[in-house]
Tab-separated table of C-alpha atoms and ligand atoms in Angstrom:
chain	number	residue	atom	x	y	z
A	1	MET	CA	-136.910	-23.633	71.046
A	2	ASP	CA	-137.052	-22.160	67.534
A	3	PRO	CA	-140.772	-21.694	66.667
A	4	LEU	CA	-140.527	-23.573	63.350
A	5	ALA	CA	-138.677	-26.480	64.981
A	6	LYS	CA	-141.288	-26.576	67.767
A	7	ASP	CA	-144.211	-26.937	65.321
A	8	LEU	CA	-142.274	-29.371	63.151
A	9	LEU	CA	-141.336	-31.650	66.058
A	10	ALA	CA	-144.884	-31.612	67.475
A	11	TRP	CA	-146.064	-32.932	64.085
A	12	TYR	CA	-143.213	-35.466	63.900
A	13	ASP	CA	-143.790	-36.741	67.448
A	14	ALA	CA	-147.458	-37.364	66.619
A	15	ASP	CA	-147.123	-38.632	63.062
A	16	ALA	CA	-143.599	-39.813	62.140
A	17	ARG	CA	-143.331	-42.525	59.500
A	18	VAL	CA	-142.562	-45.916	61.009
A	19	LEU	CA	-139.387	-47.042	59.247
A	20	PRO	CA	-137.198	-50.015	60.182
A	21	TRP	CA	-133.981	-47.992	60.532
A	22	ARG	CA	-135.621	-45.595	62.976
A	23	SER	CA	-135.937	-48.245	65.685
A	24	GLU	CA	-132.732	-48.818	67.673
A	25	PRO	CA	-130.652	-46.272	65.719
A	26	SER	CA	-126.954	-47.100	65.591
A	27	PRO	CA	-124.164	-45.799	63.355
A	28	TYR	CA	-124.288	-49.025	61.308
A	29	ARG	CA	-128.082	-49.025	60.800
A	30	THR	CA	-128.244	-45.286	60.086
A	31	TRP	CA	-125.328	-45.431	57.668
A	32	LEU	CA	-126.755	-48.439	55.828
A	33	SER	CA	-130.181	-46.817	55.473
A	34	GLU	CA	-128.739	-43.492	54.312
A	35	VAL	CA	-126.576	-45.168	51.674
A	36	MET	CA	-129.568	-47.129	50.369
A	37	LEU	CA	-131.851	-44.080	50.407
A	38	GLN	CA	-129.574	-42.043	48.129
A	39	GLN	CA	-131.449	-41.760	44.814
A	40	THR	CA	-133.907	-44.476	45.907
A	41	GLN	CA	-137.468	-44.332	47.254
A	42	VAL	CA	-138.201	-45.382	50.848
A	43	ASP	CA	-140.637	-48.144	49.819
A	44	THR	CA	-138.005	-49.720	47.571
A	45	VAL	CA	-135.326	-49.537	50.260
A	46	ILE	CA	-137.258	-51.196	53.131
A	47	PRO	CA	-137.028	-54.847	51.933
A	48	TYR	CA	-133.354	-54.397	50.921
A	49	PHE	CA	-132.519	-52.909	54.309
A	50	GLU	CA	-134.195	-55.785	56.142
A	51	ARG	CA	-132.508	-58.460	53.977
A	52	PHE	CA	-129.110	-56.795	54.396
A	53	LEU	CA	-129.407	-56.624	58.172
A	54	LYS	CA	-130.506	-60.232	58.362
A	55	ARG	CA	-127.510	-61.366	56.313
A	56	PHE	CA	-125.021	-58.805	57.737
A	57	PRO	CA	-126.226	-58.032	61.278
A	58	ALA	CA	-123.045	-56.112	62.133
A	59	VAL	CA	-120.540	-54.074	60.154
A	60	GLU	CA	-117.952	-56.833	60.737
A	61	ASP	CA	-120.203	-59.330	58.903
A	62	LEU	CA	-120.400	-56.976	55.940
A	63	ALA	CA	-116.636	-56.406	55.985
A	64	VAL	CA	-115.750	-60.108	55.651
A	65	ALA	CA	-118.406	-60.904	53.004
A	66	PRO	CA	-117.148	-61.305	49.406
A	67	LEU	CA	-117.879	-58.244	47.249
A	68	ASP	CA	-119.783	-60.508	44.846
A	69	GLU	CA	-122.243	-61.408	47.567
A	70	VAL	CA	-122.735	-57.761	48.554
A	71	LEU	CA	-123.372	-56.829	44.905
A	72	GLU	CA	-125.802	-59.700	44.560
A	73	MET	CA	-127.716	-58.509	47.644
A	74	TRP	CA	-127.718	-55.010	46.136
A	75	SER	CA	-128.955	-56.233	42.761
A	76	GLY	CA	-131.896	-54.085	41.621
A	77	LEU	CA	-131.148	-51.060	43.836
A	78	GLY	CA	-128.931	-49.486	41.161
A	79	TYR	CA	-125.983	-47.097	41.590
A	80	TYR	CA	-123.660	-49.976	42.413
A	81	SER	CA	-120.780	-47.714	43.421
A	82	ARG	CA	-122.778	-47.281	46.645
A	83	ALA	CA	-122.481	-51.022	47.369
A	84	ARG	CA	-118.777	-51.050	46.559
A	85	ASN	CA	-118.136	-48.053	48.830
A	86	LEU	CA	-120.262	-49.642	51.554
A	87	HIS	CA	-118.146	-52.778	51.420
A	88	LYS	CA	-114.894	-50.801	51.397
A	89	ALA	CA	-116.000	-48.597	54.306
A	90	ALA	CA	-117.132	-51.648	56.308
A	91	GLY	CA	-113.595	-53.023	55.971
A	92	ILE	CA	-112.128	-49.754	57.311
A	93	VAL	CA	-114.560	-49.547	60.250
A	94	SER	CA	-114.102	-53.205	61.102
A	95	GLU	CA	-110.323	-52.861	61.099
A	96	LYS	CA	-110.456	-49.811	63.387
A	97	GLY	CA	-112.968	-51.592	65.637
A	98	THR	CA	-115.388	-48.650	65.768
A	99	PHE	CA	-117.282	-46.137	63.639
A	100	PRO	CA	-115.781	-42.639	63.496
A	101	PHE	CA	-117.522	-40.365	65.990
A	102	ASP	CA	-117.155	-36.926	64.421
A	103	ILE	CA	-118.072	-35.360	61.066
A	104	LYS	CA	-114.474	-35.315	59.821
A	105	GLY	CA	-113.960	-38.998	60.610
A	106	LEU	CA	-117.310	-39.996	59.091
A	107	ARG	CA	-116.518	-38.047	55.922
A	108	SER	CA	-113.270	-39.931	55.538
A	109	LEU	CA	-115.233	-43.139	54.849
A	110	PRO	CA	-115.722	-44.010	51.151
A	111	GLY	CA	-119.095	-42.807	49.891
A	112	VAL	CA	-119.873	-40.612	52.929
A	113	GLY	CA	-120.365	-36.960	51.997
A	114	GLU	CA	-121.396	-33.847	53.891
A	115	TYR	CA	-125.088	-34.745	54.033
A	116	MET	CA	-124.606	-38.329	55.184
A	117	ALA	CA	-121.958	-37.539	57.800
A	118	ALA	CA	-124.258	-34.984	59.438
A	119	ALA	CA	-127.236	-37.376	59.209
A	120	ILE	CA	-125.291	-40.148	60.985
A	121	ALA	CA	-123.844	-37.757	63.593
A	122	SER	CA	-127.280	-36.358	64.456
A	123	ILE	CA	-129.402	-39.510	64.228
A	124	ALA	CA	-127.025	-42.146	65.606
A	125	TYR	CA	-124.939	-40.011	67.999
A	126	GLY	CA	-127.403	-37.237	68.904
A	127	GLN	CA	-124.936	-34.519	67.873
A	128	ASP	CA	-126.323	-31.060	67.093
A	129	GLU	CA	-125.708	-31.183	63.346
A	130	ALA	CA	-128.148	-29.979	60.690
A	131	THR	CA	-128.107	-31.689	57.320
A	132	VAL	CA	-129.520	-30.950	53.875
A	133	ASP	CA	-130.675	-33.455	51.254
A	134	GLY	CA	-132.991	-32.754	48.317
A	135	ASN	CA	-136.131	-32.830	50.466
A	136	ILE	CA	-134.740	-30.564	53.176
A	137	ALA	CA	-133.319	-28.144	50.597
A	138	ARG	CA	-136.759	-27.785	49.007
A	139	VAL	CA	-138.467	-27.168	52.366
A	140	MET	CA	-135.883	-24.567	53.401
A	141	ALA	CA	-135.988	-22.849	50.007
A	142	ARG	CA	-139.767	-22.456	50.324
A	143	VAL	CA	-139.859	-21.564	54.011
A	144	HIS	CA	-137.376	-18.742	53.324
A	145	ALA	CA	-138.580	-17.995	49.764
A	146	ASP	CA	-134.911	-18.404	48.839
A	147	ARG	CA	-134.163	-18.905	45.138
A	148	GLY	CA	-130.422	-19.168	45.762
A	149	PRO	CA	-128.064	-22.154	45.612
A	150	ARG	CA	-128.080	-25.246	47.889
A	151	LYS	CA	-125.288	-23.863	50.106
A	152	GLY	CA	-127.647	-21.277	51.562
A	153	MET	CA	-130.076	-24.010	52.644
A	154	TRP	CA	-127.473	-25.320	55.107
A	155	THR	CA	-127.484	-21.899	56.780
A	156	HIS	CA	-131.295	-21.914	56.990
A	157	ALA	CA	-131.414	-25.483	58.317
A	158	ARG	CA	-128.820	-24.668	61.029
A	159	GLN	CA	-130.722	-21.539	62.005
A	160	HIS	CA	-133.777	-23.562	63.135
A	161	LEU	CA	-131.908	-26.522	64.677
A	162	PRO	CA	-133.228	-27.345	68.166
A	163	PRO	CA	-130.282	-28.317	70.404
A	164	GLY	CA	-130.648	-31.855	71.757
A	165	ARG	CA	-133.121	-32.986	69.060
A	166	ALA	CA	-131.130	-32.626	65.859
A	167	GLY	CA	-131.725	-36.245	64.740
A	168	ASP	CA	-135.505	-35.889	65.026
A	169	TYR	CA	-135.406	-32.421	63.461
A	170	ASN	CA	-133.491	-33.690	60.413
A	171	GLN	CA	-135.741	-36.714	59.996
A	172	ALA	CA	-138.857	-34.552	60.454
A	173	LEU	CA	-137.689	-32.259	57.641
A	174	MET	CA	-137.012	-35.299	55.428
A	175	ASP	CA	-140.538	-36.577	56.176
A	176	LEU	CA	-142.049	-33.167	55.535
A	177	GLY	CA	-140.334	-32.921	52.154
A	178	ALA	CA	-141.362	-36.456	51.171
A	179	ARG	CA	-144.979	-36.344	52.355
A	180	ILE	CA	-146.177	-32.726	52.441
A	181	CYS	CA	-143.793	-30.252	50.829
A	182	ARG	CA	-143.464	-32.363	47.686
A	183	PRO	CA	-141.836	-31.073	44.505
A	184	ARG	CA	-145.209	-30.730	42.799
A	185	SER	CA	-148.554	-29.908	44.424
A	186	PRO	CA	-147.324	-29.457	48.017
A	187	LYS	CA	-150.061	-29.972	50.599
A	188	CYS	CA	-149.750	-26.544	52.201
A	189	PRO	CA	-153.070	-26.656	54.100
A	190	LYS	CA	-151.790	-29.738	55.977
A	191	CYS	CA	-148.284	-28.412	56.561
A	192	PRO	CA	-147.178	-28.061	60.202
A	193	VAL	CA	-144.836	-25.170	59.358
A	194	SER	CA	-147.138	-23.239	57.018
A	195	SER	CA	-147.337	-20.291	59.413
A	196	HIS	CA	-143.533	-19.888	59.029
A	197	CYS	CA	-143.479	-20.265	55.242
A	198	GLU	CA	-142.580	-17.153	53.274
A	199	ALA	CA	-143.193	-18.758	49.879
A	200	ARG	CA	-146.758	-19.515	50.908
A	201	ALA	CA	-147.283	-16.014	52.305
A	202	LEU	CA	-145.984	-14.505	49.060
A	203	GLY	CA	-147.947	-16.913	46.842
A	204	VAL	CA	-144.783	-18.177	45.101
A	205	VAL	CA	-144.702	-21.818	46.262
A	206	ASP	CA	-144.914	-23.127	42.684
A	207	GLU	CA	-141.914	-21.039	41.619
A	208	ILE	CA	-139.519	-22.348	44.305
A	209	PRO	CA	-137.247	-24.107	43.733
A	210	ALA	CA	-136.935	-23.092	40.087
A	211	PRO	CA	-137.340	-26.096	37.763
A	212	LYS	CA	-134.034	-27.549	36.559
A	213	VAL	CA	-133.259	-27.259	32.889
A	214	ARG	CA	-132.216	-30.776	31.933
A	215	LYS	CA	-130.087	-31.593	28.940
A	216	ALA	CA	-131.403	-34.426	26.812
A	217	ALA	CA	-129.718	-37.659	27.970
A	218	PRO	CA	-127.515	-39.361	25.354
A	219	VAL	CA	-128.779	-42.701	24.026
A	220	SER	CA	-126.333	-45.620	23.824
A	221	GLN	CA	-126.961	-48.815	21.915
A	222	LEU	CA	-126.051	-51.979	23.848
A	223	GLU	CA	-125.839	-55.289	22.035
A	224	ALA	CA	-125.461	-58.366	24.264
A	225	HIS	CA	-124.904	-61.899	22.995
A	226	VAL	CA	-126.033	-65.172	24.544
A	227	PHE	CA	-123.550	-68.053	24.173
A	228	GLU	CA	-124.699	-71.485	25.274
A	229	ARG	CA	-122.526	-74.596	25.707
A	230	ASN	CA	-123.707	-77.867	27.253
A	231	GLY	CA	-126.452	-76.082	29.171
A	232	LEU	CA	-124.075	-73.410	30.481
A	233	TYR	CA	-124.123	-69.715	29.543
A	234	LEU	CA	-121.240	-67.316	29.206
A	235	LEU	CA	-121.194	-64.307	31.536
A	236	ALA	CA	-118.562	-61.568	31.748
A	237	ARG	CA	-117.593	-59.429	34.705
A	238	ARG	CA	-117.306	-55.636	34.390
A	239	PRO	CA	-114.331	-53.789	35.902
A	240	VAL	CA	-114.928	-52.802	39.529
A	241	GLU	CA	-114.766	-49.065	38.770
A	242	GLY	CA	-117.434	-47.453	36.606
A	243	LEU	CA	-121.032	-48.136	35.663
A	244	TRP	CA	-122.353	-51.503	36.914
A	245	GLY	CA	-118.856	-52.071	38.320
A	246	GLY	CA	-118.065	-55.648	39.359
A	247	LEU	CA	-121.396	-56.971	38.055
A	248	TRP	CA	-121.856	-59.793	35.565
A	249	GLU	CA	-123.585	-59.583	32.195
A	250	PHE	CA	-123.787	-61.285	28.820
A	251	PRO	CA	-120.808	-60.242	26.659
A	252	THR	CA	-121.835	-56.854	25.325
A	253	ILE	CA	-120.657	-54.029	23.110
A	254	GLY	CA	-121.903	-50.458	23.426
A	255	SER	CA	-122.051	-47.408	21.208
A	256	ALA	CA	-121.078	-44.884	23.936
A	257	GLY	CA	-123.909	-42.378	23.565
A	258	LYS	CA	-124.179	-42.543	19.757
A	259	HIS	CA	-125.945	-44.522	17.108
A	260	TRP	CA	-123.864	-47.190	15.439
A	261	ALA	CA	-122.144	-46.102	12.286
A	262	LYS	CA	-122.281	-48.598	9.404
A	263	ASP	CA	-120.426	-51.833	10.280
A	264	GLU	CA	-119.241	-50.319	13.552
A	265	ARG	CA	-120.788	-52.964	15.773
A	266	ARG	CA	-119.099	-55.704	13.760
A	267	ARG	CA	-115.707	-53.976	13.992
A	268	LYS	CA	-116.127	-53.313	17.672
A	269	TRP	CA	-117.083	-56.889	18.480
A	270	ASP	CA	-114.252	-58.400	16.477
A	271	ALA	CA	-111.698	-56.078	18.093
A	272	ALA	CA	-112.954	-56.633	21.629
A	273	TYR	CA	-113.419	-60.402	21.621
A	274	GLY	CA	-111.097	-61.719	18.915
A	275	VAL	CA	-113.836	-63.646	17.078
A	276	PRO	CA	-116.176	-62.625	14.251
A	277	HIS	CA	-119.427	-60.872	15.159
A	278	GLN	CA	-122.306	-63.221	14.345
A	279	ALA	CA	-125.588	-62.135	15.854
A	280	GLY	CA	-128.640	-64.385	15.649
A	281	PRO	CA	-132.263	-63.643	16.528
A	282	VAL	CA	-133.129	-60.946	19.044
A	283	LEU	CA	-134.426	-62.555	22.258
A	284	PHE	CA	-135.217	-59.428	24.218
A	285	GLU	CA	-135.177	-55.677	23.689
A	286	THR	CA	-135.764	-52.806	26.067
A	287	ARG	CA	-135.074	-49.167	26.711
A	288	HIS	CA	-133.318	-48.682	30.054
A	289	VAL	CA	-133.254	-45.200	31.583
A	290	LEU	CA	-130.745	-44.057	34.213
A	291	SER	CA	-130.651	-40.530	35.602
A	292	HIS	CA	-128.259	-39.158	32.944
A	293	ARG	CA	-128.162	-41.865	30.302
A	294	ILE	CA	-130.496	-43.958	28.208
A	295	PHE	CA	-129.662	-47.432	26.879
A	296	GLN	CA	-131.311	-49.174	23.967
A	297	TYR	CA	-130.581	-52.803	24.859
A	298	ALA	CA	-130.856	-55.836	22.596
A	299	LEU	CA	-130.081	-59.368	23.763
A	300	GLN	CA	-129.336	-61.683	20.832
A	301	ARG	CA	-128.519	-65.362	20.553
A	302	SER	CA	-125.079	-65.665	19.011
A	303	THR	CA	-124.522	-67.969	16.071
A	304	GLY	CA	-120.742	-67.585	16.274
A	305	GLU	CA	-117.783	-68.580	18.416
A	306	ALA	CA	-117.497	-67.575	22.062
A	307	PRO	CA	-115.044	-64.734	22.779
A	308	ILE	CA	-111.388	-65.638	23.079
A	309	ALA	CA	-110.420	-62.189	24.430
A	310	LEU	CA	-111.824	-60.373	27.481
A	311	GLY	CA	-112.399	-56.966	25.865
A	312	GLU	CA	-112.981	-54.546	28.752
A	313	TYR	CA	-114.101	-57.282	31.138
A	314	THR	CA	-111.980	-58.662	33.956
A	315	GLU	CA	-113.222	-62.251	33.727
A	316	MET	CA	-115.576	-64.560	31.826
A	317	ARG	CA	-117.235	-67.659	33.188
A	318	TRP	CA	-119.607	-70.389	31.978
A	319	VAL	CA	-122.426	-70.618	34.497
A	320	GLN	CA	-125.552	-72.623	35.090
A	321	MET	CA	-128.448	-70.346	34.332
A	322	ASP	CA	-131.496	-69.843	36.483
A	323	PRO	CA	-133.727	-66.769	36.894
A	324	LYS	CA	-132.050	-65.895	40.222
A	325	PRO	CA	-128.345	-66.696	39.856
A	326	SER	CA	-126.117	-66.337	42.905
A	327	ILE	CA	-123.919	-63.632	41.357
A	328	GLY	CA	-124.480	-59.895	41.047
A	329	LEU	CA	-126.264	-58.828	37.860
A	330	SER	CA	-127.383	-55.346	36.875
A	331	ALA	CA	-131.147	-54.784	36.663
A	332	LEU	CA	-130.803	-54.644	32.871
A	333	THR	CA	-129.058	-58.029	32.633
A	334	SER	CA	-131.578	-59.501	35.098
A	335	LYS	CA	-134.389	-58.460	32.773
A	336	GLY	CA	-132.639	-60.096	29.797
A	337	LEU	CA	-131.994	-63.246	31.807
A	338	HIS	CA	-135.601	-63.388	32.909
A	339	ALA	CA	-136.736	-63.142	29.282
A	340	LEU	CA	-134.259	-65.854	28.291
A	341	CYS	CA	-135.348	-68.234	31.066
A	342	SER	CA	-139.025	-67.779	30.269
A	343	GLN	CA	-138.608	-68.792	26.609
B	1	SF4	FE1	-143.883	-26.433	51.801
B	1	SF4	FE2	-146.351	-25.400	51.625
B	1	SF4	FE3	-145.324	-26.122	53.975
B	1	SF4	FE4	-144.396	-23.980	52.726
B	1	SF4	S1	-146.469	-24.261	53.517
B	1	SF4	S2	-143.180	-25.556	53.729
B	1	SF4	S3	-144.522	-24.666	50.597
B	1	SF4	S4	-145.832	-27.479	52.260
């Protein structure tokens, strides 16, 4: 066996993290966990994973569930296109009667890319496939003192792959990246592969990988209005494609990455909803940060008429309001709703 893989697996066998998707691995469980873990921390994912499996024990259960229910179950995890792709892919798998067995077939499912296909193939099917996510890329870059692009990390990861234990090898590298070889202050003295690590030998661990130069994220203003009628509140549904797709929110206008020009919000509201813009007191304000965008959100009680046009929404509905409504809301709208209900 490759010497690095041998030391890594000895550490993993003795000290692997106990995670719910690691018991009884199956294509469905592995796929679900990998989709949830994209851009999301393990501790956040665990309760979502357990709730999902309880409600949708098999891929067929997920396939026949209404998208609204899936989005509601996803509420708070963010990156809702993942939930929409999950639902779409469940329909495809359920119709075929089985999960694809090879990388090409797995990659044909909506939302499944190169990393995830190889993760499912190795973990659920025991195929000898290496994979590379952010954690594994960082470990490989340091082990090989390689300052090059991500593509080269696939070559390094394949080079150490121990035939017959690819699933454990991939998960061990993910664990190593998350617990030991962290982006900042890696715990090299505790690292099971430190004797194979070129970056450590050369004293350049802190330089690899090179820090990303991030562009400042644009700030958008979002103004949402609360309309109340006979104890019901007006919610609007976003188009299925795009940010917060298919989720419900208070009717809102946005400034698309800019500050409002004079009178622009009034013009925008009137054009979108066919009624005059009449904003009352601000009920809730917050700054909401996504990976590439920042939103300055203000929820205001409207003193005007309810919209008579849909704007960019697909539907509007008067609903009974409670802090945990049974429809999918974005985390931002949930915060506004919570503030509204606690007044
Ligand atoms: Fe990462 Fe340090 Fe281990 Fe090298 S020795 S793989 S830098 S934790």
